[in-house]
Each structure stands twice: as C-alpha cells, then as structure tokens.
Coordinates of C-alpha atoms in Angstrom, one line a residue:
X14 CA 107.3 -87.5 -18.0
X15 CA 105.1 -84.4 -17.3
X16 CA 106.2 -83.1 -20.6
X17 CA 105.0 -86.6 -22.5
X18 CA 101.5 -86.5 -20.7
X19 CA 100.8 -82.9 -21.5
X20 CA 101.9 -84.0 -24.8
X21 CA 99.7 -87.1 -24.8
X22 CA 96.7 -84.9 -23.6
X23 CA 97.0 -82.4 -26.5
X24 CA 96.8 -84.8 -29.0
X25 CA 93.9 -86.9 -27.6
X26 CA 92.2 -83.5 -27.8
X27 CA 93.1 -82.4 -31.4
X28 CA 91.5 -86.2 -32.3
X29 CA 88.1 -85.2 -29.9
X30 CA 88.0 -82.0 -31.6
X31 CA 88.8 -83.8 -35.1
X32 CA 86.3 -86.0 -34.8
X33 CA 83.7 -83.6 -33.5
X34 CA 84.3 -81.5 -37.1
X35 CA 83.4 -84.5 -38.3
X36 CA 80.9 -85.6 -36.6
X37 CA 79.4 -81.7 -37.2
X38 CA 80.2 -81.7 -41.1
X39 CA 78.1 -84.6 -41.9
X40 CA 75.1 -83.4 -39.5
X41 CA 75.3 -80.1 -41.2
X42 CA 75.0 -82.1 -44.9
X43 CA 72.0 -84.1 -43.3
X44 CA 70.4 -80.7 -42.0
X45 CA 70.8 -79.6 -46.0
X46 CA 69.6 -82.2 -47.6
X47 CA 66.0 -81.8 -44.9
X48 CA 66.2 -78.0 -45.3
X49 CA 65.8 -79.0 -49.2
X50 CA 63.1 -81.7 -48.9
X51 CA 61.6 -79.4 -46.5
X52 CA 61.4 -76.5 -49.0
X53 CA 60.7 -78.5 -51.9
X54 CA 57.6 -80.0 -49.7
X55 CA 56.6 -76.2 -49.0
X56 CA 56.8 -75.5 -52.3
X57 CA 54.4 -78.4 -53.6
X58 CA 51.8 -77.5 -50.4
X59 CA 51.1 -73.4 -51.6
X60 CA 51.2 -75.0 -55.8
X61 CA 48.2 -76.9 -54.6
X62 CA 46.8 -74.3 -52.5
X63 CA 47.2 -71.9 -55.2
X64 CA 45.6 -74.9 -57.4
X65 CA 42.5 -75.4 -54.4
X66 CA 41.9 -71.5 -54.4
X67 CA 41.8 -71.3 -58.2
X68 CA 39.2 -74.3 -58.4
X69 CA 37.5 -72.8 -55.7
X70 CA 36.6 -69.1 -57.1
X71 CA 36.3 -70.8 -60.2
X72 CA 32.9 -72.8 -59.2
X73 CA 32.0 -69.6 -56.9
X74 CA 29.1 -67.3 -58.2
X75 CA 27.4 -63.9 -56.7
X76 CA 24.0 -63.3 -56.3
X77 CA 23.2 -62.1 -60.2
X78 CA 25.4 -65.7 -61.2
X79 CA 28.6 -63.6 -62.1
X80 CA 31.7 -65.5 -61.1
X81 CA 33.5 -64.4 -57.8
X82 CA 36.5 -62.5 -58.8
X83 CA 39.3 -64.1 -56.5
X84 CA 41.3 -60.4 -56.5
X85 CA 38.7 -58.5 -54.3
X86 CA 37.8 -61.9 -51.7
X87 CA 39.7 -64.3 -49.5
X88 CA 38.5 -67.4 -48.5
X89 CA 38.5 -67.2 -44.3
X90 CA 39.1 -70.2 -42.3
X91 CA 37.3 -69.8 -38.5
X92 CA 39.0 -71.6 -35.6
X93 CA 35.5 -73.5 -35.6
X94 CA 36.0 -75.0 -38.8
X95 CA 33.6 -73.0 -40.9
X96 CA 34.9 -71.6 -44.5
X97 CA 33.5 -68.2 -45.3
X98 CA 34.5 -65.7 -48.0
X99 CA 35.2 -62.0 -47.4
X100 CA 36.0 -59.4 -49.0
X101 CA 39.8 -58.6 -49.0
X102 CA 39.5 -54.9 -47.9
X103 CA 37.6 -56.0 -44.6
X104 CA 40.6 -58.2 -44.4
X105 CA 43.4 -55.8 -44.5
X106 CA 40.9 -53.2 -42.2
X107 CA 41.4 -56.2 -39.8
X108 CA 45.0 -56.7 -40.1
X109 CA 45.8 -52.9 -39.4
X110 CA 45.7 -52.9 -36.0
X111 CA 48.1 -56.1 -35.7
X112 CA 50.5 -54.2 -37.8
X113 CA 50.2 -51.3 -35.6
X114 CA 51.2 -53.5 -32.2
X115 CA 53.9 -55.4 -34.1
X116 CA 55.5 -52.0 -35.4
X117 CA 55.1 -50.3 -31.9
X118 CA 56.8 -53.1 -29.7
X119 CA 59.6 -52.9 -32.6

C-alpha cells in the first residue's frame, strides 16, 4: 500500500510538472510574440523621430539664413518643457563626467 501511494504521488507530480512546461511553453510564445510587437513598435517610434529631427533642421536657419547643419547640433529637451538647440560638442563636454562615474563604480 505504501509502495502504491508513493507510486501514486510520483505520478501526480510528473502531471503538475507536465503541465507547468506547458503552462511555461505557451507564456514564453506569448512573451515572443510582445517582445516582437514591442520591438517592431520601437522601431516605428526612432523612424519617426529620425523623420521629426530631419523636418526639424530642415526648416532651422542661423543668423546669416544658412540652414542648421543637424551633424554639429542636437535638439535639447529641458525637464521644463522648453526645446533648445545646442551644439553637439557642449553636449558630449557635458556627458564626460557621467561617463567618468559610470566607468569608476564599474
């Protein structure tokens, strides 16, 4: 009787762990299939930021009416809200030090 239990016990959890493979196989085909819309979804948001950015430096002038050559400025988005355009080597200058920490506590 002891023998038919233990038995009986095994088998009840091969099924529970059966079912749990299961149960995990098709969560980890859901998880794909988001991880794919997800990255597709990425993928359209920087094409139309690229896209916005282009448009943008492409109705931007200087001071003499030259257009604003996007490889030398950045467009800067402040925590206030305000949109400002700076020059990509104060940018980097800026970024440096963050670098620095990062590499440091590494």
């Amino acid at each position: 009787v002891a023998a038919k239990n233990c038995r009986k016990r095994k088998l009840n959890a091969i099924l529970n762990l059966e079912e749990d493979v299961c149960n995990l196989q098709t969560q980890k085909e859901s998880l794909k299939k988001e991880h794919s819309q997800c990255s597709r979804s990425i993928s359209r948001m920087k094409q139309k930021l690229n896209n916005l950015y282009r448009d943008i430096f492409s109705r931007l002038r200087d001071d003499q009416g030259r257009p604003v050559n996007p490889c030398q400025y950045v467009i800067h988005y402040s925590s206030d809200g305000s949109v400002m355009i700076i020059p990509k080597h104060l940018v980097k200058s800026e970024q440096k030090p963050d670098n620095d920490k990062e590499q440091k506590q590494k």
